Amino acid sequence: AAMAAERERLEAEAAEKEAALAKQAAEAEEKEGKLAAMAAERERLEAEAAEKEAALAKQAAEAEAKDGKLAAMAAERERLEAEAAEKEAALAKQAAEAEEKDGKLSAMEAVRQGLEIEAAEKEAALAKQAAEAEEREGKLAAMAAERERLEAEAAEKEAALAKQAAEAEEKEGKLAAM
């Protein structure tokens, strides 16, 4: 009877140790679940921050694209003004040539006017070239800004996908913790 009681006591001790180990394992598993949930939460917050950053980049790119279009419009207007000035100078030159032919002006006066008109004509031609170059630059800037806007949109979509993935991971972590 003493031996049976001793054996029972040993069995009870072993069962107790086993229960204690099972409790520790469950606590460790619970701790792991909580850490996983925290990591998933952190990832979700990082993804949200990336999404906001992408949205801001998109807004900036859109503003840049609008600026580029306005610059191109201004350059176009300058080119048209330069063309008008060039036509005006050509008309003035024709008028002076007709006047010179009529002999109304003294030869010296006509020569002086002719030189002034040629200078005005050259100036108008240079203004036209400058306006055309500016117009080209404006178009290139508008194209670059459009490309930036598209890149920002792509980054925004990527951030949204990362956020969804992080939320799914967070949900998994919570389920595992439960």
mmCIF file of C-alpha atoms in Angstrom:
data_model
loop_
_atom_site.group_PDB
_atom_site.id
_atom_site.type_symbol
_atom_site.label_atom_id
_atom_site.label_comp_id
_atom_site.label_asym_id
_atom_site.label_seq_id
_atom_site.Cartn_x
_atom_site.Cartn_y
_atom_site.Cartn_z
ATOM 1 C CA ALA A 1 0.000 0.000 0.000
ATOM 2 C CA ALA A 2 2.910 2.344 0.842
ATOM 3 C CA MET A 3 4.485 1.592 -2.557
ATOM 4 C CA ALA A 4 1.176 2.210 -4.362
ATOM 5 C CA ALA A 5 0.756 5.511 -2.510
ATOM 6 C CA GLU A 6 4.364 6.475 -3.401
ATOM 7 C CA ARG A 7 3.716 5.631 -7.072
ATOM 8 C CA GLU A 8 0.521 7.702 -7.034
ATOM 9 C CA ARG A 9 2.378 10.636 -5.474
ATOM 10 C CA LEU A 10 5.075 10.464 -8.206
ATOM 11 C CA GLU A 11 2.397 10.271 -10.929
ATOM 12 C CA ALA A 12 0.614 13.286 -9.441
ATOM 13 C CA GLU A 13 3.927 15.227 -9.365
ATOM 14 C CA ALA A 14 4.607 14.323 -13.037
ATOM 15 C CA ALA A 15 1.069 15.427 -14.013
ATOM 16 C CA GLU A 16 1.606 18.675 -12.121
ATOM 17 C CA LYS A 17 4.912 19.357 -13.950
ATOM 18 C CA GLU A 18 3.254 18.544 -17.268
ATOM 19 C CA ALA A 19 0.386 20.962 -16.519
ATOM 20 C CA ALA A 20 2.902 23.701 -15.553
ATOM 21 C CA LEU A 21 4.802 23.167 -18.863
ATOM 22 C CA ALA A 22 1.527 23.268 -20.836
ATOM 23 C CA LYS A 23 0.648 26.551 -19.078
ATOM 24 C CA GLN A 24 4.083 28.065 -19.940
ATOM 25 C CA ALA A 25 3.715 26.969 -23.587
ATOM 26 C CA ALA A 26 0.242 28.568 -23.783
ATOM 27 C CA GLU A 27 1.603 31.812 -22.217
ATOM 28 C CA ALA A 28 4.511 31.873 -24.716
ATOM 29 C CA GLU A 29 2.063 31.319 -27.595
ATOM 30 C CA GLU A 30 -0.155 34.127 -26.301
ATOM 31 C CA LYS A 31 2.866 36.486 -26.050
ATOM 32 C CA GLU A 32 3.879 35.551 -29.634
ATOM 33 C CA GLY A 33 0.345 36.300 -30.856
ATOM 34 C CA LYS A 34 0.420 39.734 -29.193
ATOM 35 C CA LEU A 35 3.846 40.541 -30.728
ATOM 36 C CA ALA A 36 2.599 39.492 -34.178
ATOM 37 C CA ALA A 37 -0.494 41.687 -33.753
ATOM 38 C CA MET A 38 1.732 44.640 -32.732
ATOM 39 C CA ALA A 39 4.027 44.106 -35.745
ATOM 40 C CA ALA A 40 0.998 43.966 -38.060
ATOM 41 C CA GLU A 41 -0.375 47.193 -36.504
ATOM 42 C CA ARG A 42 3.018 48.917 -37.039
ATOM 43 C CA GLU A 43 3.086 47.757 -40.690
ATOM 44 C CA ARG A 44 -0.437 49.090 -41.218
ATOM 45 C CA LEU A 45 0.535 52.507 -39.796
ATOM 46 C CA GLU A 46 3.669 52.589 -41.994
ATOM 47 C CA ALA A 47 1.546 51.733 -45.053
ATOM 48 C CA GLU A 48 -0.899 54.527 -44.159
ATOM 49 C CA ALA A 49 1.983 57.016 -43.886
ATOM 50 C CA ALA A 50 3.334 55.877 -47.279
ATOM 51 C CA GLU A 51 -0.150 56.299 -48.770
ATOM 52 C CA LYS A 52 -0.435 59.886 -47.457
ATOM 53 C CA GLU A 53 3.072 60.671 -48.787
ATOM 54 C CA ALA A 54 2.115 59.326 -52.220
ATOM 55 C CA ALA A 55 -1.056 61.453 -52.219
ATOM 56 C CA LEU A 56 0.998 64.584 -51.428
ATOM 57 C CA ALA A 57 3.504 63.726 -54.188
ATOM 58 C CA LYS A 58 0.572 63.333 -56.606
ATOM 59 C CA GLN A 59 -0.835 66.761 -55.631
ATOM 60 C CA ALA A 60 2.599 68.369 -56.086
ATOM 61 C CA ALA A 61 2.998 66.735 -59.522
ATOM 62 C CA GLU A 62 -0.473 67.936 -60.569
ATOM 63 C CA ALA A 63 0.369 71.507 -59.485
ATOM 64 C CA GLU A 64 3.645 71.287 -61.471
ATOM 65 C CA ALA A 65 1.759 70.045 -64.541
ATOM 66 C CA LYS A 66 -0.651 73.030 -64.262
ATOM 67 C CA ASP A 67 2.348 75.434 -63.977
ATOM 68 C CA GLY A 68 3.942 73.870 -67.073
ATOM 69 C CA LYS A 69 0.732 74.325 -69.081
ATOM 70 C CA LEU A 70 0.444 77.991 -68.006
ATOM 71 C CA ALA A 71 4.102 78.610 -68.975
ATOM 72 C CA ALA A 72 3.480 77.019 -72.403
ATOM 73 C CA MET A 73 0.415 79.272 -72.908
ATOM 74 C CA ALA A 74 2.401 82.401 -71.965
ATOM 75 C CA ALA A 75 5.206 81.421 -74.383
ATOM 76 C CA GLU A 76 2.625 80.876 -77.173
ATOM 77 C CA ARG A 77 1.170 84.373 -76.515
ATOM 78 C CA GLU A 78 4.683 85.924 -76.637
ATOM 79 C CA ARG A 79 5.411 84.178 -79.932
ATOM 80 C CA LEU A 80 2.177 85.536 -81.458
ATOM 81 C CA GLU A 81 3.023 89.042 -80.212
ATOM 82 C CA ALA A 82 6.517 88.756 -81.737
ATOM 83 C CA GLU A 83 4.996 87.613 -85.059
ATOM 84 C CA ALA A 84 2.646 90.628 -85.044
ATOM 85 C CA ALA A 85 5.591 92.979 -84.345
ATOM 86 C CA GLU A 86 7.520 91.362 -87.211
ATOM 87 C CA LYS A 87 4.571 91.915 -89.629
ATOM 88 C CA GLU A 88 4.225 95.500 -88.409
ATOM 89 C CA ALA A 89 7.935 96.130 -89.083
ATOM 90 C CA ALA A 90 7.599 94.625 -92.563
ATOM 91 C CA LEU A 91 4.651 96.948 -93.330
ATOM 92 C CA ALA A 92 6.582 99.971 -92.048
ATOM 93 C CA LYS A 93 9.506 98.979 -94.269
ATOM 94 C CA GLN A 94 7.209 98.718 -97.318
ATOM 95 C CA ALA A 95 5.673 102.120 -96.551
ATOM 96 C CA ALA A 96 9.138 103.700 -96.203
ATOM 97 C CA GLU A 97 10.265 102.142 -99.474
ATOM 98 C CA ALA A 98 7.152 103.547 -101.244
ATOM 99 C CA GLU A 99 7.767 106.964 -99.673
ATOM 100 C CA GLU A 100 11.400 106.875 -100.742
ATOM 101 C CA LYS A 101 10.344 105.962 -104.291
ATOM 102 C CA ASP A 102 7.919 108.898 -104.411
ATOM 103 C CA GLY A 103 10.811 111.195 -103.580
ATOM 104 C CA LYS A 104 8.823 112.919 -100.821
ATOM 105 C CA LEU A 105 11.643 112.412 -98.349
ATOM 106 C CA SER A 106 15.172 113.617 -98.749
ATOM 107 C CA ALA A 107 17.553 110.773 -99.591
ATOM 108 C CA MET A 108 19.301 111.049 -96.200
ATOM 109 C CA GLU A 109 16.056 110.940 -94.206
ATOM 110 C CA ALA A 110 14.915 107.900 -96.172
ATOM 111 C CA VAL A 111 18.254 106.149 -95.513
ATOM 112 C CA ARG A 112 18.014 106.909 -91.764
ATOM 113 C CA GLN A 113 14.446 105.615 -91.616
ATOM 114 C CA GLY A 114 15.429 102.534 -93.611
ATOM 115 C CA LEU A 115 18.213 101.707 -91.106
ATOM 116 C CA GLU A 116 15.871 102.197 -88.130
ATOM 117 C CA ILE A 117 13.269 99.947 -89.712
ATOM 118 C CA GLU A 118 15.834 97.224 -90.464
ATOM 119 C CA ALA A 119 16.951 97.340 -86.815
ATOM 120 C CA ALA A 120 13.303 97.070 -85.657
ATOM 121 C CA GLU A 121 12.790 94.153 -88.045
ATOM 122 C CA LYS A 122 15.853 92.291 -86.706
ATOM 123 C CA GLU A 123 14.698 92.938 -83.129
ATOM 124 C CA ALA A 124 11.221 91.581 -83.908
ATOM 125 C CA ALA A 125 12.746 88.469 -85.547
ATOM 126 C CA LEU A 126 14.931 87.858 -82.455
ATOM 127 C CA ALA A 127 11.909 88.323 -80.135
ATOM 128 C CA LYS A 128 9.987 85.807 -82.251
ATOM 129 C CA GLN A 129 12.845 83.242 -82.007
ATOM 130 C CA ALA A 130 13.095 83.766 -78.224
ATOM 131 C CA ALA A 131 9.322 83.325 -77.841
ATOM 132 C CA GLU A 132 9.429 80.101 -79.909
ATOM 133 C CA ALA A 133 12.267 78.715 -77.749
ATOM 134 C CA GLU A 134 10.299 79.628 -74.606
ATOM 135 C CA GLU A 135 7.198 77.899 -75.994
ATOM 136 C CA ARG A 136 9.224 74.720 -76.656
ATOM 137 C CA GLU A 137 10.596 74.819 -73.073
ATOM 138 C CA GLY A 138 7.085 75.259 -71.662
ATOM 139 C CA LYS A 139 5.854 72.202 -73.585
ATOM 140 C CA LEU A 140 8.784 70.072 -72.328
ATOM 141 C CA ALA A 141 8.174 71.214 -68.718
ATOM 142 C CA ALA A 142 4.477 70.324 -69.055
ATOM 143 C CA MET A 143 5.412 66.842 -70.356
ATOM 144 C CA ALA A 144 7.876 66.255 -67.470
ATOM 145 C CA ALA A 145 5.255 67.373 -64.921
ATOM 146 C CA GLU A 146 2.672 65.015 -66.470
ATOM 147 C CA ARG A 147 5.153 62.124 -66.174
ATOM 148 C CA GLU A 148 5.784 62.990 -62.502
ATOM 149 C CA ARG A 149 2.029 63.049 -61.858
ATOM 150 C CA LEU A 150 1.649 59.552 -63.368
ATOM 151 C CA GLU A 151 4.563 58.236 -61.271
ATOM 152 C CA ALA A 152 2.984 59.721 -58.133
ATOM 153 C CA GLU A 153 -0.333 58.013 -58.944
ATOM 154 C CA ALA A 154 1.484 54.655 -59.332
ATOM 155 C CA ALA A 155 3.235 55.165 -55.944
ATOM 156 C CA GLU A 156 -0.136 56.006 -54.366
ATOM 157 C CA LYS A 157 -1.700 52.761 -55.663
ATOM 158 C CA GLU A 158 1.337 50.755 -54.454
ATOM 159 C CA ALA A 159 1.020 52.297 -50.956
ATOM 160 C CA ALA A 160 -2.701 51.456 -50.855
ATOM 161 C CA LEU A 161 -1.925 47.798 -51.718
ATOM 162 C CA ALA A 162 0.790 47.669 -49.025
ATOM 163 C CA LYS A 163 -1.727 49.095 -46.523
ATOM 164 C CA GLN A 164 -4.305 46.398 -47.435
ATOM 165 C CA ALA A 165 -1.672 43.670 -47.060
ATOM 166 C CA ALA A 166 -0.630 45.058 -43.655
ATOM 167 C CA GLU A 167 -4.268 45.172 -42.477
ATOM 168 C CA ALA A 168 -4.782 41.558 -43.563
ATOM 169 C CA GLU A 169 -1.601 40.584 -41.675
ATOM 170 C CA GLU A 170 -2.844 42.460 -38.585
ATOM 171 C CA LYS A 171 -6.174 40.603 -38.732
ATOM 172 C CA GLU A 172 -4.287 37.273 -39.010
ATOM 173 C CA GLY A 173 -2.133 38.227 -36.011
ATOM 174 C CA LYS A 174 -5.259 38.957 -33.920
ATOM 175 C CA LEU A 175 -6.851 35.645 -34.922
ATOM 176 C CA ALA A 176 -3.659 33.788 -34.038
ATOM 177 C CA ALA A 177 -3.566 35.588 -30.656
ATOM 178 C CA MET A 178 -7.189 34.496 -29.988
#
